Coordinates of C-alpha atoms in Angstrom, one line a residue:
M13 CA 72.3 5.6 -82.3
Q14 CA 70.2 8.6 -81.4
N15 CA 71.0 11.5 -79.6
Q16 CA 69.2 11.7 -76.0
P17 CA 67.7 15.1 -75.1
H18 CA 69.1 17.4 -73.8
L19 CA 67.0 19.2 -70.6
T20 CA 69.9 23.0 -70.8
D21 CA 70.6 24.5 -74.0
R22 CA 74.2 25.3 -73.4
A23 CA 74.1 28.7 -75.6
A24 CA 71.8 29.9 -73.8
L25 CA 72.8 29.0 -70.4
D26 CA 77.1 31.0 -72.0
R27 CA 74.9 33.3 -72.6
N28 CA 72.9 33.7 -68.7
R29 CA 76.4 33.4 -67.3
T30 CA 78.5 36.2 -69.5
R31 CA 75.7 38.3 -67.8
A32 CA 75.7 37.9 -64.8
D33 CA 76.7 40.7 -61.9
L34 CA 79.5 39.3 -60.3
Q35 CA 80.6 41.6 -58.2
D36 CA 77.1 42.6 -56.8
A37 CA 75.4 38.8 -57.3
M38 CA 76.8 35.8 -56.0
F39 CA 75.9 35.9 -52.6
L40 CA 75.3 32.6 -53.0
H41 CA 78.8 31.4 -54.1
A42 CA 80.2 33.5 -51.4
L43 CA 77.5 31.2 -48.8
A44 CA 78.7 28.1 -51.0
Q45 CA 82.8 29.3 -50.5
E46 CA 83.1 29.3 -47.1
E47 CA 80.9 26.2 -45.9
I48 CA 83.3 24.3 -49.1
Q49 CA 86.0 26.4 -47.3
D50 CA 84.8 24.6 -43.7
R51 CA 84.2 20.7 -44.5
L52 CA 87.9 21.4 -46.4
S53 CA 89.2 22.5 -42.9
M54 CA 88.0 19.1 -41.1
V55 CA 89.7 17.2 -43.0
N56 CA 92.0 15.0 -42.2
K57 CA 94.3 15.8 -45.2
G58 CA 96.2 18.4 -47.1
F59 CA 95.5 18.9 -51.1
T60 CA 97.8 19.9 -53.4
R61 CA 97.0 19.2 -57.0
P62 CA 93.0 20.5 -56.7
A63 CA 90.1 21.3 -59.2
V64 CA 87.5 22.9 -59.7
V65 CA 84.8 22.6 -61.9
T66 CA 82.2 25.8 -62.7
G67 CA 80.6 28.0 -64.7
F68 CA 81.9 30.6 -62.8
P69 CA 86.1 31.0 -63.1
S70 CA 86.0 33.9 -62.4
V71 CA 84.6 33.5 -59.0
W72 CA 85.3 30.5 -57.7
E73 CA 89.2 30.7 -58.2
R74 CA 89.6 32.3 -55.5
C75 CA 87.7 29.3 -53.0
V76 CA 91.0 26.7 -52.5
P77 CA 94.8 28.1 -53.9
N78 CA 96.1 26.4 -57.1
A79 CA 93.1 24.7 -57.8
K80 CA 92.9 23.7 -61.9
V81 CA 90.3 25.4 -62.4
V82 CA 87.7 23.9 -65.6
A83 CA 84.3 24.3 -66.9
D84 CA 81.7 22.4 -66.5
T85 CA 80.6 21.4 -70.2
E86 CA 79.7 17.7 -71.4
V87 CA 83.7 16.5 -71.2
L88 CA 85.8 17.8 -68.5
A89 CA 89.1 18.6 -69.3
L90 CA 90.3 17.2 -66.2
E91 CA 92.9 14.3 -66.8
T92 CA 92.4 10.7 -65.1
G93 CA 94.3 11.0 -61.6
A94 CA 96.1 13.5 -61.1
H95 CA 94.0 15.6 -58.1
D96 CA 93.9 14.9 -54.9
L97 CA 90.5 17.4 -55.3
V98 CA 87.7 17.6 -57.3
I99 CA 85.1 20.4 -56.0
H100 CA 82.2 20.7 -58.5
A101 CA 80.3 24.5 -57.9
M102 CA 77.1 24.4 -57.9
G103 CA 76.5 23.8 -62.1
L104 CA 74.9 20.1 -61.6
H105 CA 71.2 21.2 -61.9
W106 CA 72.2 22.4 -65.2
A107 CA 74.0 19.0 -66.6
D108 CA 72.1 16.5 -69.2
D109 CA 74.0 14.2 -66.9
P110 CA 75.0 14.3 -63.7
V111 CA 75.8 10.8 -63.1
G112 CA 78.3 11.5 -65.4
Q113 CA 79.9 14.0 -64.0
I114 CA 80.4 13.3 -60.5
I115 CA 81.9 10.1 -62.6
Q116 CA 84.9 12.0 -64.1
C117 CA 85.3 13.6 -61.1
R118 CA 86.2 10.2 -59.9
R119 CA 88.3 9.4 -62.0
A120 CA 90.3 12.5 -62.2
L121 CA 91.5 11.4 -58.6
E122 CA 93.8 10.1 -57.2
N123 CA 93.0 6.6 -54.9
D124 CA 91.7 8.8 -51.1
G125 CA 90.9 12.1 -53.1
F126 CA 88.1 13.3 -52.2
F127 CA 85.8 14.7 -54.4
L128 CA 82.6 17.7 -53.0
A129 CA 80.3 19.4 -55.4
V130 CA 77.5 21.6 -53.8
C131 CA 74.7 22.3 -55.8
F132 CA 70.7 24.1 -56.1
G133 CA 68.7 21.6 -54.6
G134 CA 64.6 20.3 -55.1
Q135 CA 62.7 23.2 -52.4
T136 CA 64.7 26.1 -54.7
L137 CA 62.5 28.7 -56.3
H138 CA 59.3 26.5 -55.2
Q139 CA 57.5 29.7 -54.6
L140 CA 58.3 30.9 -57.6
R141 CA 57.7 27.5 -59.7
A142 CA 53.7 26.5 -57.8
S143 CA 52.9 30.7 -58.7
L144 CA 54.4 31.3 -62.5
A145 CA 53.2 27.3 -62.7
Q146 CA 49.3 28.0 -61.2
A147 CA 49.2 31.3 -64.1
E148 CA 50.5 30.2 -66.8
V149 CA 47.1 27.4 -66.0
E150 CA 44.6 29.8 -65.9
L151 CA 45.6 31.7 -68.6
T152 CA 46.5 29.8 -71.2
G153 CA 45.1 25.9 -69.3
G154 CA 49.2 24.7 -69.8
L155 CA 52.4 24.2 -69.4
S156 CA 56.0 25.2 -70.0
P157 CA 59.0 24.1 -69.1
R158 CA 60.4 27.8 -66.4
V159 CA 62.5 27.1 -63.4
A160 CA 64.9 24.0 -64.4
P161 CA 64.1 20.5 -62.3
M162 CA 65.8 20.7 -60.1
A163 CA 66.8 16.8 -57.9
E164 CA 66.0 16.1 -54.5
I165 CA 68.8 15.0 -51.9
R166 CA 68.4 10.9 -52.1
D167 CA 68.6 11.4 -56.0
L168 CA 71.5 13.3 -55.5
G169 CA 72.7 10.7 -53.1
G170 CA 72.0 8.4 -54.3
L171 CA 74.0 9.8 -57.9
L172 CA 76.9 9.5 -55.4
Q173 CA 77.1 5.9 -55.1
R174 CA 76.6 5.2 -58.7
A175 CA 79.8 7.0 -59.5
G176 CA 81.5 4.8 -58.1
L177 CA 81.9 7.3 -54.8
S178 CA 82.9 5.2 -51.6
L179 CA 82.0 7.4 -48.0
P180 CA 79.2 9.2 -50.1
V181 CA 77.6 12.0 -47.6
A182 CA 74.8 13.8 -48.9
D183 CA 73.4 17.2 -46.8
T184 CA 71.2 20.1 -47.3
A185 CA 71.3 23.8 -46.4
P186 CA 68.6 25.9 -47.0
L187 CA 67.8 29.6 -46.6
T188 CA 64.8 31.8 -47.3
V189 CA 65.5 35.4 -48.4
T190 CA 63.4 37.9 -49.2
Y191 CA 62.3 40.8 -51.7
E192 CA 59.7 43.6 -51.8
S193 CA 58.9 42.0 -54.6
P194 CA 59.1 38.5 -57.7
W195 CA 59.6 41.6 -59.7
A196 CA 63.8 42.1 -57.4
L197 CA 63.6 38.3 -57.3
M198 CA 62.9 37.2 -60.6
K199 CA 66.0 40.1 -61.5
E200 CA 68.7 39.1 -59.3
L201 CA 68.0 35.6 -60.4
R202 CA 69.2 37.3 -63.8
A203 CA 71.8 39.3 -62.8
M204 CA 73.1 35.5 -61.2
G205 CA 73.9 33.8 -65.2
E206 CA 69.7 31.2 -63.5
G207 CA 68.1 32.7 -66.3
N208 CA 65.8 30.1 -67.7
A209 CA 68.0 27.9 -70.1
L210 CA 65.7 25.3 -70.7
Q211 CA 65.9 24.0 -74.1
N212 CA 63.0 23.2 -74.6
R213 CA 61.6 26.6 -72.9
L214 CA 59.2 28.7 -75.4
R215 CA 61.0 30.5 -77.4
T216 CA 59.5 33.6 -77.5
A217 CA 58.9 36.6 -75.2
T218 CA 56.5 35.5 -72.4
S219 CA 53.0 37.9 -71.9
R220 CA 53.1 39.8 -69.7
S221 CA 49.9 40.0 -68.5
L222 CA 51.0 36.1 -67.3
M223 CA 53.9 37.5 -65.5
I224 CA 51.1 40.2 -63.6
R225 CA 49.4 37.3 -61.6
A226 CA 52.0 34.8 -61.0
C227 CA 53.5 38.1 -59.3
E228 CA 50.1 39.0 -57.9
I229 CA 49.7 34.3 -56.9
Y230 CA 53.3 34.9 -55.2
V231 CA 52.2 37.9 -53.3
E232 CA 48.9 36.4 -52.1
S233 CA 50.0 33.1 -51.0
F234 CA 53.7 34.2 -49.5
M235 CA 54.5 37.4 -48.7
K236 CA 54.7 37.6 -45.6
N237 CA 55.6 41.5 -43.6
G238 CA 55.2 43.2 -46.7
R239 CA 58.2 41.3 -48.2
I240 CA 58.4 38.0 -50.9
P241 CA 60.7 34.8 -49.5
A242 CA 62.4 32.8 -52.1
T243 CA 64.0 29.5 -50.7
F244 CA 67.8 28.7 -51.8
E245 CA 68.2 25.0 -51.2
L246 CA 71.8 24.5 -51.2
I247 CA 72.9 20.7 -51.7
Y248 CA 76.7 19.4 -50.4
L249 CA 78.1 16.1 -51.6
T250 CA 81.0 14.8 -50.2
G251 CA 82.7 11.5 -51.8
W252 CA 86.3 9.4 -51.6
A253 CA 87.7 7.9 -54.9
P254 CA 88.1 3.6 -53.3
D255 CA 91.4 2.9 -51.6
D256 CA 92.2 0.0 -49.8
S257 CA 93.2 2.0 -46.6
Q258 CA 89.6 2.7 -46.2
P259 CA 87.2 2.3 -43.2
Q260 CA 85.5 -1.5 -45.0
P261 CA 82.0 -2.5 -43.6
L262 CA 82.2 -6.1 -41.4
R263 CA 80.2 -8.4 -43.8
P264 CA 76.9 -9.6 -42.3
G265 CA 77.6 -12.5 -39.3
S266 CA 81.4 -11.6 -38.7
A267 CA 80.3 -9.4 -35.3
T268 CA 82.8 -10.8 -32.5
N269 CA 80.6 -8.9 -29.9
R270 CA 76.8 -8.6 -29.4
L271 CA 74.7 -5.1 -29.2
A272 CA 72.9 -6.2 -26.2
D273 CA 76.2 -5.8 -24.4
A274 CA 78.1 -2.7 -25.4
L275 CA 74.3 -1.1 -24.7
G276 CA 74.6 -2.7 -21.2
A277 CA 71.4 -4.4 -22.0
S278 CA 69.4 -8.1 -21.6
E279 CA 68.9 -9.8 -24.4
I280 CA 65.6 -11.1 -25.1
K281 CA 65.8 -13.9 -28.0
L282 CA 62.5 -13.8 -30.5
P283 CA 60.4 -16.8 -30.6
K284 CA 61.5 -19.3 -33.8

C-alpha cells in the first residue's frame, strides 16, 4: 500500500515554529485564547481534565488551568476518554489529515466532553496569495506552492460531523491587520512561525525580482491610506462527544403542534 502524499513538511514546520518570536508576534494566538476563554465561560459546565493540542505549548499552556498540553503531531498523545475538554489550537491548517486530528480529539473525550478548535480559514492572506500568484505567472509562466491551502468554513463544519461530534457549530471571525509594506507582513509571518512549510514548495530561494513584483502588485491592488491590509480569518469549531443526555432531533412526522399555531398564522393548504 502506497503512503498518502503529505501536505506539510513536518521538519520545516517544526523549524519555523522554533524560530518564532513568542514574545512579540503571537497576537493572533492571544486573540484566539481570549475568544476561547469567553466561549468556555458561557458553557454551563465545569472542566477538570482539559487538554490542549498545539504547536506552541508555551503560548497555550496558560489558556486553561491544569491542562495537559500535547503537540499537534500526526498521532496525538491523548488517552481514550481521559478528558472532559479538548482544545485544538491554531494547527489544523497544517494537518495532513484534519478530520483524523478531530477524530483523535473526540476519542480522547469522555461522553458529553467538549471539543473546541481554532484555526486559520480560507480567507486568510488572500491578498498575499493573489499578489504572489500574479507575479509568478507574469515572470515564470507557472505557479508554485507558497501559502498553505486553508479550508472554508463549510468544509471545516463538515469535518465535525464526519468526526462523529454532536451539536457541531462552526463560525468565523475575520480580522484585517494593516502593515507599512508587504515586506513587513512577510517578516511578521516568519516571526509567527507561519512561513512556507509545504512539502511541495520550491527548495531554492525565491528570486528577488519575483518578490519585488509581488510587492508592487500588492501595493497597487490593495493599499489604502498608505498601508497594506492583510486578512486573517479565524474559524472556531465546537462539538460534543455523543451522550444520551444530549438533545436529540425529533423523528420526521412526530410533531404534535402545528407551526401555524405557534406563529399565530392561518394555514394555507397546497393543492394536491
